[in-house]
mmCIF file of C-alpha atoms in Angstrom:
data_model
loop_
_atom_site.group_PDB
_atom_site.id
_atom_site.type_symbol
_atom_site.label_atom_id
_atom_site.label_comp_id
_atom_site.label_asym_id
_atom_site.label_seq_id
_atom_site.Cartn_x
_atom_site.Cartn_y
_atom_site.Cartn_z
ATOM 1 C CA MET A 40 6.036 69.327 -2.198
ATOM 2 C CA PHE A 41 8.198 69.414 0.957
ATOM 3 C CA THR A 42 7.717 70.908 4.701
ATOM 4 C CA GLY A 43 11.043 72.455 5.079
ATOM 5 C CA ILE A 44 11.909 69.961 8.100
ATOM 6 C CA VAL A 45 15.566 68.243 7.183
ATOM 7 C CA GLU A 46 15.636 65.044 7.247
ATOM 8 C CA GLU A 47 19.829 64.624 7.249
ATOM 9 C CA ILE A 48 23.183 66.336 6.237
ATOM 10 C CA GLY A 49 24.187 64.386 2.941
ATOM 11 C CA ARG A 50 27.228 65.217 0.833
ATOM 12 C CA VAL A 51 28.031 65.705 -2.563
ATOM 13 C CA GLU A 52 29.924 62.648 -4.087
ATOM 14 C CA SER A 53 30.726 63.771 -7.692
ATOM 15 C CA ILE A 54 29.551 66.372 -10.262
ATOM 16 C CA LYS A 55 29.570 66.161 -13.797
ATOM 17 C CA LYS A 56 29.569 69.279 -16.024
ATOM 18 C CA GLY A 57 27.836 69.717 -19.083
ATOM 19 C CA PRO A 58 27.569 72.875 -21.200
ATOM 20 C CA LYS A 59 24.791 74.458 -19.054
ATOM 21 C CA SER A 60 23.588 71.752 -17.040
ATOM 22 C CA LEU A 61 25.134 69.579 -14.305
ATOM 23 C CA ALA A 62 24.412 65.773 -12.957
ATOM 24 C CA ILE A 63 25.275 65.531 -9.295
ATOM 25 C CA THR A 64 25.699 62.323 -7.044
ATOM 26 C CA ILE A 65 24.455 62.745 -3.295
ATOM 27 C CA ARG A 66 25.402 60.503 -0.312
ATOM 28 C CA GLY A 67 22.852 59.722 2.394
ATOM 29 C CA ASN A 68 21.263 57.580 4.574
ATOM 30 C CA LYS A 69 17.928 58.373 6.138
ATOM 31 C CA ILE A 70 16.330 58.720 2.889
ATOM 32 C CA PHE A 71 17.158 55.652 1.024
ATOM 33 C CA SER A 72 14.697 53.868 3.230
ATOM 34 C CA ASP A 73 12.188 54.068 0.500
ATOM 35 C CA LEU A 74 13.587 56.248 -2.048
ATOM 36 C CA LYS A 75 12.826 55.048 -5.425
ATOM 37 C CA ILE A 76 13.884 56.474 -9.005
ATOM 38 C CA GLY A 77 11.686 59.361 -10.211
ATOM 39 C CA ASP A 78 11.095 60.257 -6.643
ATOM 40 C CA SER A 79 11.987 63.818 -5.665
ATOM 41 C CA VAL A 80 14.391 64.992 -2.764
ATOM 42 C CA ALA A 81 15.204 68.803 -1.854
ATOM 43 C CA VAL A 82 19.077 69.413 -1.989
ATOM 44 C CA ASN A 83 19.406 72.596 -0.225
ATOM 45 C CA GLY A 84 16.021 73.706 -0.945
ATOM 46 C CA VAL A 85 16.034 72.474 -4.746
ATOM 47 C CA CYS A 86 13.680 70.155 -5.580
ATOM 48 C CA LEU A 87 15.444 67.337 -7.645
ATOM 49 C CA THR A 88 14.544 63.987 -9.285
ATOM 50 C CA ALA A 89 16.619 60.909 -8.469
ATOM 51 C CA THR A 90 17.287 59.428 -11.955
ATOM 52 C CA THR A 91 19.713 56.778 -10.219
ATOM 53 C CA ILE A 92 19.707 54.913 -6.896
ATOM 54 C CA GLY A 93 22.336 52.475 -5.513
ATOM 55 C CA ASN A 94 25.105 51.909 -2.465
ATOM 56 C CA GLY A 95 23.559 54.797 -0.613
ATOM 57 C CA VAL A 96 23.889 57.592 -3.367
ATOM 58 C CA PHE A 97 21.302 58.937 -5.904
ATOM 59 C CA THR A 98 21.937 60.808 -8.894
ATOM 60 C CA ALA A 99 20.181 64.053 -10.298
ATOM 61 C CA ASP A 100 20.284 66.306 -13.391
ATOM 62 C CA VAL A 101 20.071 69.846 -12.684
ATOM 63 C CA MET A 102 18.759 72.098 -15.195
ATOM 64 C CA PRO A 103 20.522 75.503 -16.433
ATOM 65 C CA GLU A 104 17.593 77.768 -14.542
ATOM 66 C CA SER A 105 18.053 75.929 -11.543
ATOM 67 C CA ILE A 106 21.645 76.389 -11.696
ATOM 68 C CA LYS A 107 21.154 80.186 -12.580
ATOM 69 C CA MET A 108 18.752 80.667 -9.715
ATOM 70 C CA THR A 109 20.564 78.660 -6.699
ATOM 71 C CA THR A 110 23.950 78.270 -5.299
ATOM 72 C CA PHE A 111 24.438 75.726 -7.125
ATOM 73 C CA THR A 112 26.837 77.629 -9.338
ATOM 74 C CA ASN A 113 29.466 77.098 -6.455
ATOM 75 C CA LEU A 114 28.351 73.502 -5.637
ATOM 76 C CA LYS A 115 31.791 71.438 -4.592
ATOM 77 C CA VAL A 116 32.302 67.556 -4.312
ATOM 78 C CA HIS A 117 32.537 66.805 -0.602
ATOM 79 C CA GLN A 118 30.428 69.753 0.020
ATOM 80 C CA PRO A 119 27.538 68.912 2.809
ATOM 81 C CA VAL A 120 23.992 69.508 1.647
ATOM 82 C CA ASN A 121 20.457 69.357 3.243
ATOM 83 C CA LEU A 122 18.273 66.619 2.146
ATOM 84 C CA GLU A 123 14.850 65.973 2.387
ATOM 85 C CA ARG A 124 12.192 63.768 0.516
ATOM 86 C CA ALA A 125 8.835 64.819 -0.754
ATOM 87 C CA MET A 126 6.119 65.290 1.926
ATOM 88 C CA LEU A 127 3.775 61.755 2.486
ATOM 89 C CA ALA A 128 0.148 62.540 2.321
ATOM 90 C CA ASN A 129 -0.082 60.880 5.601
ATOM 91 C CA GLY A 130 2.777 62.395 7.507
ATOM 92 C CA ARG A 131 3.073 65.314 10.007
ATOM 93 C CA PHE A 132 3.082 68.954 8.623
ATOM 94 C CA GLY A 133 6.094 70.318 10.939
ATOM 95 C CA GLY A 134 7.096 73.252 8.907
ATOM 96 C CA HIS A 135 5.259 75.240 5.720
ATOM 97 C CA ILE A 136 4.346 74.263 2.475
ATOM 98 C CA VAL A 137 7.684 74.290 0.447
ATOM 99 C CA ALA A 138 7.823 73.762 -3.517
ATOM 100 C CA GLY A 139 11.766 73.428 -3.814
ATOM 101 C CA HIS A 140 11.543 75.834 -6.539
ATOM 102 C CA VAL A 141 14.115 78.363 -5.267
ATOM 103 C CA ASP A 142 13.325 82.096 -5.857
ATOM 104 C CA GLY A 143 16.788 83.433 -5.695
ATOM 105 C CA THR A 144 20.161 83.312 -3.224
ATOM 106 C CA GLY A 145 21.108 85.595 -0.468
ATOM 107 C CA ARG A 146 24.347 86.399 1.620
ATOM 108 C CA ILE A 147 24.279 86.076 5.832
ATOM 109 C CA ILE A 148 25.464 89.447 6.446
ATOM 110 C CA ASN A 149 25.305 88.734 10.534
ATOM 111 C CA ARG A 150 25.636 85.969 13.180
ATOM 112 C CA GLU A 151 25.020 86.609 16.554
ATOM 113 C CA GLN A 152 24.401 84.564 19.557
ATOM 114 C CA THR A 153 21.192 85.293 22.053
ATOM 115 C CA ASP A 154 21.165 82.793 24.748
ATOM 116 C CA ASN A 155 20.371 79.479 23.028
ATOM 117 C CA ALA A 156 19.574 80.864 19.612
ATOM 118 C CA ILE A 157 21.615 81.896 16.761
ATOM 119 C CA ILE A 158 20.095 84.695 14.931
ATOM 120 C CA PHE A 159 21.036 84.975 11.019
ATOM 121 C CA THR A 160 20.587 87.987 9.066
ATOM 122 C CA VAL A 161 20.404 87.542 5.760
ATOM 123 C CA GLU A 162 20.528 90.073 2.500
ATOM 124 C CA ALA A 163 18.441 89.349 0.013
ATOM 125 C CA PRO A 164 17.479 91.057 -3.328
ATOM 126 C CA LYS A 165 13.972 93.240 -3.897
ATOM 127 C CA SER A 166 12.564 89.993 -6.055
ATOM 128 C CA VAL A 167 12.772 88.287 -2.670
ATOM 129 C CA MET A 168 12.130 90.806 -0.162
ATOM 130 C CA ASP A 169 8.567 91.674 -1.640
ATOM 131 C CA TYR A 170 7.749 88.159 -0.385
ATOM 132 C CA VAL A 171 9.016 88.396 3.261
ATOM 133 C CA ILE A 172 6.914 89.822 6.059
ATOM 134 C CA TYR A 173 7.097 89.829 9.525
ATOM 135 C CA LYS A 174 6.324 86.891 10.988
ATOM 136 C CA GLY A 175 5.964 84.795 7.722
ATOM 137 C CA SER A 176 7.544 81.789 6.704
ATOM 138 C CA ILE A 177 10.746 81.182 4.532
ATOM 139 C CA THR A 178 12.979 78.876 3.485
ATOM 140 C CA ILE A 179 16.699 78.884 3.760
ATOM 141 C CA ASP A 180 18.628 76.003 2.121
ATOM 142 C CA GLY A 181 15.452 73.708 2.339
ATOM 143 C CA ILE A 182 15.161 74.945 6.059
ATOM 144 C CA SER A 183 11.519 76.494 7.381
ATOM 145 C CA LEU A 184 12.380 79.306 9.379
ATOM 146 C CA THR A 185 10.212 82.312 10.969
ATOM 147 C CA ILE A 186 10.881 85.828 9.944
ATOM 148 C CA MET A 187 11.607 87.936 13.026
ATOM 149 C CA ARG A 188 12.409 91.129 11.459
ATOM 150 C CA ARG A 189 13.184 92.792 8.271
ATOM 151 C CA THR A 190 14.269 95.695 6.418
ATOM 152 C CA ASP A 191 14.040 96.705 2.802
ATOM 153 C CA SER A 192 17.349 94.655 2.074
ATOM 154 C CA SER A 193 17.654 91.838 4.716
ATOM 155 C CA PHE A 194 15.669 89.724 7.289
ATOM 156 C CA SER A 195 16.488 87.800 10.220
ATOM 157 C CA VAL A 196 15.672 84.612 11.711
ATOM 158 C CA SER A 197 16.219 82.573 15.159
ATOM 159 C CA ILE A 198 17.773 79.229 14.856
ATOM 160 C CA ILE A 199 17.596 76.713 17.549
ATOM 161 C CA PRO A 200 20.492 74.664 18.818
ATOM 162 C CA HIS A 201 18.726 71.207 16.872
ATOM 163 C CA THR A 202 18.564 72.979 13.862
ATOM 164 C CA LEU A 203 21.821 74.277 13.843
ATOM 165 C CA GLY A 204 23.312 70.597 14.502
ATOM 166 C CA GLU A 205 20.744 68.947 12.279
ATOM 167 C CA THR A 206 21.619 71.236 8.951
ATOM 168 C CA ILE A 207 24.362 72.784 7.109
ATOM 169 C CA LEU A 208 23.343 76.048 8.883
ATOM 170 C CA GLY A 209 25.490 75.358 12.168
ATOM 171 C CA SER A 210 28.742 75.818 9.641
ATOM 172 C CA ALA A 211 27.189 78.859 7.892
ATOM 173 C CA HIS A 212 29.110 82.209 8.630
ATOM 174 C CA ILE A 213 29.120 85.714 7.625
ATOM 175 C CA GLY A 214 29.347 85.848 3.531
ATOM 176 C CA THR A 215 27.859 82.454 3.078
ATOM 177 C CA GLU A 216 25.337 82.255 0.124
ATOM 178 C CA VAL A 217 22.201 80.239 0.517
ATOM 179 C CA ASN A 218 19.166 79.127 -1.426
ATOM 180 C CA LEU A 219 15.912 81.366 -0.707
ATOM 181 C CA GLU A 220 12.269 80.225 -1.120
ATOM 182 C CA THR A 221 9.551 82.546 -0.212
ATOM 183 C CA ASP A 222 6.101 81.443 0.992
ATOM 184 C CA ILE A 223 4.336 79.990 -1.981
ATOM 185 C CA ALA A 224 0.868 81.379 -0.491
ATOM 186 C CA GLY A 225 1.862 84.665 -0.493
ATOM 187 C CA ARG A 226 3.210 84.486 -4.341
ATOM 188 C CA TYR A 227 -0.121 83.251 -5.683
ATOM 189 C CA ILE A 228 -1.655 86.028 -3.656
ATOM 190 C CA ARG A 229 0.266 88.648 -5.122
ATOM 191 C CA HIS A 230 0.045 87.370 -8.701
ATOM 192 C CA PHE A 231 -3.416 87.061 -8.568
ATOM 193 C CA MET A 232 -3.866 90.699 -7.195
ATOM 194 C CA ASN A 233 -1.844 91.710 -10.371
ATOM 195 C CA LEU A 234 -3.386 89.216 -12.759
ATOM 196 C CA GLY A 235 -4.292 91.509 -16.002
ATOM 197 C CA SER A 236 -1.874 94.362 -14.909
ATOM 198 C CA GLU A 237 1.336 92.622 -15.878
ATOM 199 C CA PRO A 238 2.089 92.878 -19.535
ATOM 200 C CA THR A 239 2.398 89.668 -21.894
ATOM 201 C CA GLU A 240 3.085 89.447 -25.773
ATOM 202 C CA ASN A 241 -0.556 89.922 -26.746
ATOM 203 C CA LYS A 242 -2.021 91.825 -24.062
ATOM 204 C CA PRO A 243 -1.137 95.638 -22.869
ATOM 205 C CA LYS A 244 -0.514 96.657 -19.570
ATOM 206 C CA LYS A 245 -3.445 97.729 -17.374
ATOM 207 C CA SER A 246 -3.066 100.032 -14.224
ATOM 208 C CA MET A 247 -4.846 98.457 -10.919
ATOM 209 C CA GLN A 248 -7.089 101.184 -10.974
ATOM 210 C CA SER A 249 -8.443 100.869 -14.463
ATOM 211 C CA LEU A 250 -9.008 96.761 -13.336
ATOM 212 C CA LEU A 251 -11.034 97.918 -10.472
ATOM 213 C CA VAL A 252 -13.278 100.123 -12.581
ATOM 214 C CA GLU A 253 -13.489 97.379 -15.136
ATOM 215 C CA ASN A 254 -14.618 94.701 -12.880
ATOM 216 C CA GLY A 255 -16.793 97.073 -10.867
ATOM 217 C CA PHE A 256 -15.011 97.511 -7.492
ATOM 218 C CA ILE A 257 -14.828 101.203 -8.034
#
């Protein structure tokens, strides 16, 4: 579990490609103060497990599902990445609950400055936008942010100078693809609201109205 408060910008040292997977080596600094083999690290918002550690780098395996759902399809050697270690139970909760399970990717379609803030507008698929709410939380490349406005196909966030300087969003531009993770609480609420109405292999789909009748709500 993470909070979306990026600790540092790391860099991709090497990428070893398998038939459908990757093994990536990341260089960092701050995160190595207590990092151990088996620990979780969010890399651009993607939860990865450190399999080897040494000389300021760690290696992690990236599964085919993670590659498919993230911008890791275009990952390059020397590319800067946001890094955050898993949350400590006695730490400050500075952002929001972040699982490191990316819902999909989006694309920056506008970047504008308003006084001391930079406003990014991100275009996202319906599968992501269904969980995007005004003043709700979202994670962009592992950064916890608040949604300031939304449309059916995009949302906007306001970035302070500190966040721009401490994360890879500082170099983001129109056309940049980003990893998106919506608020986990909203995902669970939506799932339980539709529990039983989604088809499975052994259970036919039921309408919401029939479920309400069946359970005595109407």
